[in-house]
PDB file of C-alpha atoms in Angstrom:
ATOM      1  CA  MET A   1      73.830  92.136 106.902  1.00 83.00           C
ATOM      2  CA  ARG A   2      73.741  88.443 106.051  1.00 86.00           C
ATOM      3  CA  ARG A   3      70.088  88.243 107.123  1.00 92.00           C
ATOM      4  CA  VAL A   4      69.156  91.231 104.968  1.00 90.00           C
ATOM      5  CA  ALA A   5      71.049  89.763 102.016  1.00 90.00           C
ATOM      6  CA  GLN A   6      69.194  86.478 102.388  1.00 92.00           C
ATOM      7  CA  GLU A   7      65.835  88.276 102.605  1.00 94.00           C
ATOM      8  CA  VAL A   8      66.532  90.402  99.537  1.00 94.00           C
ATOM      9  CA  ALA A   9      67.875  87.434  97.569  1.00 91.00           C
ATOM     10  CA  ALA A  10      64.721  85.451  98.326  1.00 95.00           C
ATOM     11  CA  GLU A  11      62.464  88.340  97.280  1.00 97.00           C
ATOM     12  CA  TRP A  12      64.390  88.929  94.053  1.00 97.00           C
ATOM     13  CA  GLY A  13      64.675  85.237  93.194  1.00 95.00           C
ATOM     14  CA  LEU A  14      68.442  85.135  93.557  1.00 96.00           C
ATOM     15  CA  GLU A  15      70.699  82.337  94.764  1.00 94.00           C
ATOM     16  CA  LEU A  16      73.572  83.642  96.885  1.00 95.00           C
ATOM     17  CA  GLY A  17      77.032  82.142  96.686  1.00 93.00           C
ATOM     18  CA  GLU A  18      79.635  82.288  99.442  1.00 91.00           C
ATOM     19  CA  PRO A  19      80.496  85.883 100.403  1.00 90.00           C
ATOM     20  CA  PHE A  20      83.790  87.292  99.181  1.00 86.00           C
ATOM     21  CA  ALA A  21      86.536  87.054 101.800  1.00 74.00           C
ATOM     22  CA  LEU A  22      87.725  90.644 101.358  1.00 65.00           C
ATOM     23  CA  SER A  23      84.321  92.273 101.909  1.00 61.00           C
ATOM     24  CA  ARG A  24      85.013  93.628 105.409  1.00 65.00           C
ATOM     25  CA  TYR A  25      82.456  96.410 105.798  1.00 73.00           C
ATOM     26  CA  SER A  26      79.647  95.098 103.627  1.00 88.00           C
ATOM     27  CA  TYR A  27      78.128  91.727 102.853  1.00 92.00           C
ATOM     28  CA  VAL A  28      79.069  90.983  99.251  1.00 94.00           C
ATOM     29  CA  ALA A  29      78.287  87.655  97.620  1.00 95.00           C
ATOM     30  CA  PRO A  30      78.146  86.421  94.027  1.00 95.00           C
ATOM     31  CA  VAL A  31      74.811  85.761  92.361  1.00 96.00           C
ATOM     32  CA  GLY A  32      75.623  83.389  89.549  1.00 91.00           C
ATOM     33  CA  ASP A  33      78.505  84.328  87.257  1.00 92.00           C
ATOM     34  CA  ASP A  34      77.394  87.807  86.244  1.00 95.00           C
ATOM     35  CA  ALA A  35      76.216  89.680  89.342  1.00 98.00           C
ATOM     36  CA  VAL A  36      76.911  90.333  93.004  1.00 97.00           C
ATOM     37  CA  LEU A  37      74.578  91.304  95.830  1.00 97.00           C
ATOM     38  CA  LYS A  38      75.951  93.890  98.215  1.00 97.00           C
ATOM     39  CA  VAL A  39      74.402  94.938 101.530  1.00 96.00           C
ATOM     40  CA  ALA A  40      76.130  97.825 103.260  1.00 91.00           C
ATOM     41  CA  TRP A  41      76.637  98.202 106.974  1.00 84.00           C
ATOM     42  CA  HIS A  42      74.247 100.939 108.120  1.00 81.00           C
ATOM     43  CA  GLY A  43      77.078 102.717 109.916  1.00 82.00           C
ATOM     44  CA  ASP A  44      78.937 103.167 106.633  1.00 88.00           C
ATOM     45  CA  GLU A  45      77.699 106.671 105.890  1.00 92.00           C
ATOM     46  CA  GLU A  46      80.343 107.349 103.261  1.00 94.00           C
ATOM     47  CA  SER A  47      78.896 104.755 100.859  1.00 94.00           C
ATOM     48  CA  LEU A  48      75.324 105.952 101.347  1.00 95.00           C
ATOM     49  CA  ASP A  49      74.979 107.157  97.742  1.00 97.00           C
ATOM     50  CA  GLU A  50      76.768 104.243  96.069  1.00 97.00           C
ATOM     51  CA  GLY A  51      73.696 103.091  94.166  1.00 98.00           C
ATOM     52  CA  ASP A  52      72.962 106.561  92.818  1.00 98.00           C
ATOM     53  CA  ALA A  53      76.558 106.938  91.666  1.00 98.00           C
ATOM     54  CA  LEU A  54      76.564 103.579  89.872  1.00 98.00           C
ATOM     55  CA  ALA A  55      73.264 104.477  88.229  1.00 98.00           C
ATOM     56  CA  LEU A  56      74.674 107.795  87.022  1.00 98.00           C
ATOM     57  CA  TRP A  57      77.858 106.227  85.662  1.00 98.00           C
ATOM     58  CA  ALA A  58      75.795 103.564  83.859  1.00 98.00           C
ATOM     59  CA  GLY A  59      78.761 101.292  83.258  1.00 98.00           C
ATOM     60  CA  ASN A  60      81.142 104.009  82.039  1.00 98.00           C
ATOM     61  CA  GLY A  61      84.125 103.475  84.327  1.00 98.00           C
ATOM     62  CA  ALA A  62      82.272 101.449  86.965  1.00 98.00           C
ATOM     63  CA  VAL A  63      80.252  98.265  87.290  1.00 98.00           C
ATOM     64  CA  ARG A  64      76.588  98.655  86.377  1.00 98.00           C
ATOM     65  CA  LEU A  65      73.797  98.862  88.921  1.00 98.00           C
ATOM     66  CA  LEU A  66      71.164  96.238  88.147  1.00 98.00           C
ATOM     67  CA  ARG A  67      68.694  96.716  91.000  1.00 98.00           C
ATOM     68  CA  ALA A  68      68.539  98.528  94.340  1.00 98.00           C
ATOM     69  CA  ASP A  69      66.616  98.592  97.605  1.00 97.00           C
ATOM     70  CA  LYS A  70      67.683 101.882  99.192  1.00 93.00           C
ATOM     71  CA  SER A  71      65.832 101.329 102.448  1.00 93.00           C
ATOM     72  CA  ARG A  72      67.830  98.173 103.141  1.00 95.00           C
ATOM     73  CA  ARG A  73      71.091  99.400 101.550  1.00 96.00           C
ATOM     74  CA  ALA A  74      70.969  96.437  99.140  1.00 97.00           C
ATOM     75  CA  LEU A  75      72.473  96.662  95.640  1.00 98.00           C
ATOM     76  CA  LEU A  76      72.525  94.120  92.853  1.00 98.00           C
ATOM     77  CA  GLU A  77      75.563  94.974  90.755  1.00 98.00           C
ATOM     78  CA  GLU A  78      77.237  93.715  87.628  1.00 98.00           C
ATOM     79  CA  ARG A  79      80.126  91.398  88.450  1.00 97.00           C
ATOM     80  CA  ALA A  80      83.513  92.283  86.997  1.00 97.00           C
ATOM     81  CA  VAL A  81      84.943  89.193  85.284  1.00 97.00           C
ATOM     82  CA  PRO A  82      87.643  87.983  85.722  1.00 97.00           C
ATOM     83  CA  GLY A  83      87.766  90.610  88.459  1.00 96.00           C
ATOM     84  CA  SER A  84      91.526  90.849  88.996  1.00 97.00           C
ATOM     85  CA  ASP A  85      92.619  94.246  90.306  1.00 98.00           C
ATOM     86  CA  ILE A  86      95.520  96.376  89.058  1.00 98.00           C
ATOM     87  CA  SER A  87      97.758  95.884  92.095  1.00 98.00           C
ATOM     88  CA  ALA A  88      99.982  93.305  90.367  1.00 96.00           C
ATOM     89  CA  LEU A  89     100.509  95.316  87.185  1.00 98.00           C
ATOM     90  CA  LEU A  90     103.648  97.262  86.406  1.00 98.00           C
ATOM     91  CA  GLU A  91     103.582 100.781  87.824  1.00 97.00           C
ATOM     92  CA  ASP A  92     103.217 102.690  84.554  1.00 98.00           C
ATOM     93  CA  GLU A  93     100.439 100.403  83.325  1.00 98.00           C
ATOM     94  CA  ALA A  94      98.528 100.626  86.615  1.00 98.00           C
ATOM     95  CA  VAL A  95      98.763 104.415  86.634  1.00 98.00           C
ATOM     96  CA  ALA A  96      97.612 104.697  83.019  1.00 98.00           C
ATOM     97  CA  ILE A  97      94.589 102.504  83.737  1.00 98.00           C
ATOM     98  CA  ALA A  98      93.768 104.494  86.867  1.00 98.00           C
ATOM     99  CA  VAL A  99      93.867 107.761  84.934  1.00 98.00           C
ATOM    100  CA  ASP A 100      91.555 106.349  82.270  1.00 98.00           C
ATOM    101  CA  VAL A 101      89.035 104.979  84.786  1.00 98.00           C
ATOM    102  CA  ALA A 102      89.079 108.070  86.981  1.00 98.00           C
ATOM    103  CA  THR A 103      88.496 110.488  84.139  1.00 98.00           C
ATOM    104  CA  ARG A 104      85.412 108.493  83.167  1.00 98.00           C
ATOM    105  CA  LEU A 105      84.056 108.599  86.712  1.00 98.00           C
ATOM    106  CA  TRP A 106      84.548 112.321  87.263  1.00 98.00           C
ATOM    107  CA  VAL A 107      81.329 113.780  85.915  1.00 98.00           C
ATOM    108  CA  ARG A 108      79.358 116.875  86.776  1.00 98.00           C
ATOM    109  CA  ALA A 109      76.604 116.167  89.284  1.00 98.00           C
ATOM    110  CA  GLY A 110      74.436 117.667  92.006  1.00 97.00           C
ATOM    111  CA  GLU A 111      71.723 116.277  94.275  1.00 95.00           C
ATOM    112  CA  PRO A 112      71.232 113.718  95.757  1.00 96.00           C
ATOM    113  CA  PHE A 113      74.987 113.555  96.267  1.00 98.00           C
ATOM    114  CA  ARG A 114      76.481 115.187  99.351  1.00 98.00           C
ATOM    115  CA  TRP A 115      79.183 117.849  99.403  1.00 98.00           C
ATOM    116  CA  VAL A 116      82.409 116.691 101.037  1.00 98.00           C
ATOM    117  CA  GLY A 117      82.913 120.146 102.514  1.00 98.00           C
ATOM    118  CA  ASP A 118      80.234 119.349 105.075  1.00 98.00           C
ATOM    119  CA  GLU A 119      82.290 116.402 106.383  1.00 98.00           C
ATOM    120  CA  VAL A 120      85.995 117.241 106.362  1.00 98.00           C
ATOM    121  CA  GLU A 121      86.178 119.262 109.573  1.00 97.00           C
ATOM    122  CA  ARG A 122      84.404 116.448 111.455  1.00 97.00           C
ATOM    123  CA  TRP A 123      86.770 113.853 110.022  1.00 97.00           C
ATOM    124  CA  LEU A 124      89.773 115.935 111.077  1.00 97.00           C
ATOM    125  CA  ASP A 125      88.307 116.427 114.558  1.00 96.00           C
ATOM    126  CA  ASN A 126      87.795 112.671 114.900  1.00 95.00           C
ATOM    127  CA  ALA A 127      91.365 111.954 113.822  1.00 95.00           C
ATOM    128  CA  GLU A 128      92.767 114.491 116.253  1.00 95.00           C
ATOM    129  CA  ARG A 129      90.792 113.050 119.170  1.00 94.00           C
ATOM    130  CA  ALA A 130      91.746 109.483 118.300  1.00 91.00           C
ATOM    131  CA  GLY A 131      95.419 110.271 117.888  1.00 88.00           C
ATOM    132  CA  ASP A 132      95.738 107.695 115.112  1.00 80.00           C
ATOM    133  CA  GLU A 133      98.702 107.439 112.760  1.00 80.00           C
ATOM    134  CA  GLY A 134      98.723 110.447 110.494  1.00 80.00           C
ATOM    135  CA  SER A 135      96.939 112.676 113.002  1.00 88.00           C
ATOM    136  CA  GLU A 136     100.149 114.656 113.543  1.00 94.00           C
ATOM    137  CA  LEU A 137      99.302 116.187 110.169  1.00 96.00           C
ATOM    138  CA  VAL A 138      96.001 117.632 111.426  1.00 97.00           C
ATOM    139  CA  PRO A 139      97.312 121.173 112.195  1.00 97.00           C
ATOM    140  CA  LEU A 140      98.892 121.410 108.733  1.00 97.00           C
ATOM    141  CA  ALA A 141      95.803 119.832 107.167  1.00 97.00           C
ATOM    142  CA  ARG A 142      93.572 122.470 108.775  1.00 98.00           C
ATOM    143  CA  GLU A 143      95.785 125.226 107.419  1.00 98.00           C
ATOM    144  CA  VAL A 144      95.864 123.736 103.945  1.00 98.00           C
ATOM    145  CA  TYR A 145      92.141 123.007 103.942  1.00 98.00           C
ATOM    146  CA  ALA A 146      91.373 126.620 104.867  1.00 97.00           C
ATOM    147  CA  SER A 147      93.200 127.699 101.711  1.00 96.00           C
ATOM    148  CA  LEU A 148      91.097 125.486  99.443  1.00 97.00           C
ATOM    149  CA  ASP A 149      88.031 126.677  97.611  1.00 96.00           C
ATOM    150  CA  VAL A 150      86.415 123.268  97.846  1.00 97.00           C
ATOM    151  CA  GLY A 151      84.499 122.394  94.709  1.00 97.00           C
ATOM    152  CA  ARG A 152      81.034 120.897  94.770  1.00 96.00           C
ATOM    153  CA  GLY A 153      80.355 120.205  91.115  1.00 96.00           C
ATOM    154  CA  TRP A 154      82.234 116.963  90.434  1.00 98.00           C
ATOM    155  CA  LEU A 155      81.142 113.489  91.469  1.00 98.00           C
ATOM    156  CA  THR A 156      84.117 111.632  92.930  1.00 98.00           C
ATOM    157  CA  HIS A 157      84.632 107.951  93.706  1.00 98.00           C
ATOM    158  CA  GLY A 158      85.868 108.572  97.240  1.00 98.00           C
ATOM    159  CA  ASP A 159      87.864 105.335  97.695  1.00 97.00           C
ATOM    160  CA  PHE A 160      89.834 105.249  94.478  1.00 98.00           C
ATOM    161  CA  HIS A 161      92.773 102.834  94.625  1.00 98.00           C
ATOM    162  CA  HIS A 162      94.323  99.772  92.985  1.00 98.00           C
ATOM    163  CA  HIS A 163      92.110  97.193  94.701  1.00 97.00           C
ATOM    164  CA  ASN A 164      88.902  98.950  93.636  1.00 97.00           C
ATOM    165  CA  ILE A 165      89.834  98.937  89.939  1.00 98.00           C
ATOM    166  CA  LEU A 166      89.068  95.545  88.388  1.00 98.00           C
ATOM    167  CA  ARG A 167      89.522  93.957  84.983  1.00 98.00           C
ATOM    168  CA  HIS A 168      86.180  93.355  83.280  1.00 98.00           C
ATOM    169  CA  GLY A 169      86.640  91.634  79.958  1.00 97.00           C
ATOM    170  CA  HIS A 170      88.927  93.866  77.898  1.00 97.00           C
ATOM    171  CA  ARG A 171      88.456  96.963  80.065  1.00 98.00           C
ATOM    172  CA  PHE A 172      88.731  98.069  83.677  1.00 98.00           C
ATOM    173  CA  VAL A 173      85.975  99.302  85.975  1.00 98.00           C
ATOM    174  CA  ALA A 174      85.730 100.685  89.489  1.00 98.00           C
ATOM    175  CA  ILE A 175      83.822  99.172  92.396  1.00 97.00           C
ATOM    176  CA  ASP A 176      82.907 100.218  95.948  1.00 96.00           C
ATOM    177  CA  PRO A 177      82.537 103.986  95.594  1.00 98.00           C
ATOM    178  CA  LYS A 178      82.070 106.292  98.562  1.00 97.00           C
ATOM    179  CA  PRO A 179      80.775 109.152  96.438  1.00 98.00           C
ATOM    180  CA  TYR A 180      80.832 112.821  97.316  1.00 98.00           C
ATOM    181  CA  LEU A 181      80.662 116.075  95.412  1.00 98.00           C
ATOM    182  CA  ALA A 182      84.170 117.494  95.612  1.00 98.00           C
ATOM    183  CA  ASP A 183      87.219 118.543  93.658  1.00 98.00           C
ATOM    184  CA  ARG A 184      88.412 115.762  91.383  1.00 98.00           C
ATOM    185  CA  GLU A 185      91.759 115.992  93.193  1.00 98.00           C
ATOM    186  CA  TYR A 186      90.066 114.777  96.383  1.00 98.00           C
ATOM    187  CA  ASP A 187      90.171 111.260  94.922  1.00 98.00           C
ATOM    188  CA  LEU A 188      93.943 110.873  94.602  1.00 98.00           C
ATOM    189  CA  TYR A 189      95.277 110.260  98.134  1.00 97.00           C
ATOM    190  CA  SER A 190      94.079 106.657  98.331  1.00 97.00           C
ATOM    191  CA  PHE A 191      95.690 105.890  94.999  1.00 98.00           C
ATOM    192  CA  LEU A 192      98.980 107.514  96.012  1.00 97.00           C
ATOM    193  CA  ARG A 193      99.403 105.264  99.052  1.00 96.00           C
ATOM    194  CA  ASN A 194      98.234 101.974  97.562  1.00 96.00           C
ATOM    195  CA  PRO A 195      98.310  99.040  96.787  1.00 96.00           C
ATOM    196  CA  LEU A 196      98.278  97.139 100.085  1.00 93.00           C
ATOM    197  CA  GLY A 197     101.775  96.691 101.402  1.00 91.00           C
ATOM    198  CA  HIS A 198     102.936  99.811  99.580  1.00 92.00           C
ATOM    199  CA  ARG A 199     104.232 102.680 101.699  1.00 92.00           C
ATOM    200  CA  MET A 200     104.152 106.180 100.301  1.00 95.00           C
ATOM    201  CA  VAL A 201     107.784 106.999 101.056  1.00 96.00           C
ATOM    202  CA  ASP A 202     109.283 107.074  97.550  1.00 96.00           C
ATOM    203  CA  ARG A 203     109.185 110.731  96.529  1.00 96.00           C
ATOM    204  CA  HIS A 204     110.043 110.000  92.895  1.00 97.00           C
ATOM    205  CA  GLU A 205     107.216 107.484  92.514  1.00 97.00           C
ATOM    206  CA  THR A 206     104.738 109.787  94.245  1.00 98.00           C
ATOM    207  CA  GLU A 207     105.700 112.684  91.985  1.00 98.00           C
ATOM    208  CA  ARG A 208     105.334 110.488  88.879  1.00 98.00           C
ATOM    209  CA  ARG A 209     101.833 109.487  89.954  1.00 98.00           C
ATOM    210  CA  ILE A 210     100.879 113.098  90.623  1.00 98.00           C
ATOM    211  CA  ALA A 211     102.322 114.180  87.258  1.00 98.00           C
ATOM    212  CA  ALA A 212     100.243 111.597  85.407  1.00 98.00           C
ATOM    213  CA  PHE A 213      97.020 113.053  86.791  1.00 98.00           C
ATOM    214  CA  VAL A 214      98.177 116.635  86.242  1.00 98.00           C
ATOM    215  CA  ALA A 215      98.757 115.672  82.590  1.00 98.00           C
ATOM    216  CA  ALA A 216      95.129 114.491  82.535  1.00 98.00           C
ATOM    217  CA  GLY A 217      93.949 117.964  83.548  1.00 98.00           C
ATOM    218  CA  LEU A 218      93.984 118.001  87.361  1.00 98.00           C
ATOM    219  CA  ASP A 219      95.413 120.819  89.449  1.00 98.00           C
ATOM    220  CA  ASP A 220      98.860 120.052  90.872  1.00 98.00           C
ATOM    221  CA  PHE A 221      98.413 122.125  94.039  1.00 98.00           C
ATOM    222  CA  LYS A 222      95.000 120.638  94.810  1.00 98.00           C
ATOM    223  CA  ILE A 223      96.283 117.073  94.457  1.00 98.00           C
ATOM    224  CA  ARG A 224      98.986 117.841  97.024  1.00 98.00           C
ATOM    225  CA  ALA A 225      96.668 119.788  99.320  1.00 98.00           C
ATOM    226  CA  TRP A 226      93.986 117.097  99.366  1.00 98.00           C
ATOM    227  CA  ALA A 227      96.628 114.406  99.940  1.00 98.00           C
ATOM    228  CA  ILE A 228      97.703 116.211 103.112  1.00 98.00           C
ATOM    229  CA  VAL A 229      94.130 116.744 104.281  1.00 98.00           C
ATOM    230  CA  ARG A 230      93.032 113.168 103.644  1.00 97.00           C
ATOM    231  CA  GLY A 231      96.276 111.710 104.943  1.00 96.00           C
ATOM    232  CA  ALA A 232      95.631 113.464 108.252  1.00 96.00           C
ATOM    233  CA  TYR A 233      92.390 111.585 108.871  1.00 96.00           C
ATOM    234  CA  LEU A 234      92.834 108.386 106.828  1.00 95.00           C
ATOM    235  CA  GLY A 235      96.183 107.576 108.387  1.00 90.00           C
ATOM    236  CA  GLY A 236      99.710 106.619 107.477  1.00 88.00           C
ATOM    237  CA  ASP A 237     102.950 106.042 109.336  1.00 91.00           C
ATOM    238  CA  SER A 238     105.396 108.763 110.364  1.00 92.00           C
ATOM    239  CA  GLU A 239     107.529 108.465 107.215  1.00 95.00           C
ATOM    240  CA  GLU A 240     104.451 108.745 105.013  1.00 95.00           C
ATOM    241  CA  ALA A 241     103.293 111.747 107.029  1.00 95.00           C
ATOM    242  CA  ALA A 242     106.704 113.363 106.524  1.00 96.00           C
ATOM    243  CA  LEU A 243     106.471 112.888 102.753  1.00 97.00           C
ATOM    244  CA  LEU A 244     102.973 114.352 102.721  1.00 97.00           C
ATOM    245  CA  ALA A 245     104.083 117.373 104.747  1.00 96.00           C
ATOM    246  CA  SER A 246     106.815 118.006 102.193  1.00 97.00           C
ATOM    247  CA  LEU A 247     104.537 117.892  99.143  1.00 96.00           C
ATOM    248  CA  LEU A 248     103.852 121.615  99.216  1.00 92.00           C
TER     249      LEU A 248
END
């Protein structure tokens, strides 16, 4: 990824800074003070349509896309400045910001975005075979998933949590989407179990977070159902799994 980033930077007349330390699955480096160059790992299928999503959002709730090379998975994106995330904010403030950002991102869309319903069964199968934390929820997740009429009309962020919501001037924007067409409620599990170091074991806090998004127009049952489904394949410890299993 570094080689590709260097090639693209040279072709586009950009000077790369040192890559960001927290960019684990992509090569992400600053380009001056106002932009970043991101090159995705080719095995990261979930972020395949990131550039198209950023282009569609056009700065409303997310950083702007400035330039793209789809064949090399290279994106030149607006840099959020100062770029601090919402993980250190008080709970009520962080939730209010998340609701505001999310409701800007959830827009009606179609092609070229992929429907999440074509992926979920495979993700559950993979989790069951791997036996990772959270996989004990797979039987319940399959049952719950079978009861869902999975939407395909909303564009979702796909990795929506505290560390992907950054301050940009006087507003907040999202970064690093893994976009799919899905129910809006599909997006909430990652937020419910973040920020890093947070464990989703406080029922009162979890219910308050759910209630905030229900007040914004989301379906209470679908938030809970998708949390169980996604928790089964994205992982969590046994106490978190127990809370998820009790949500319905």
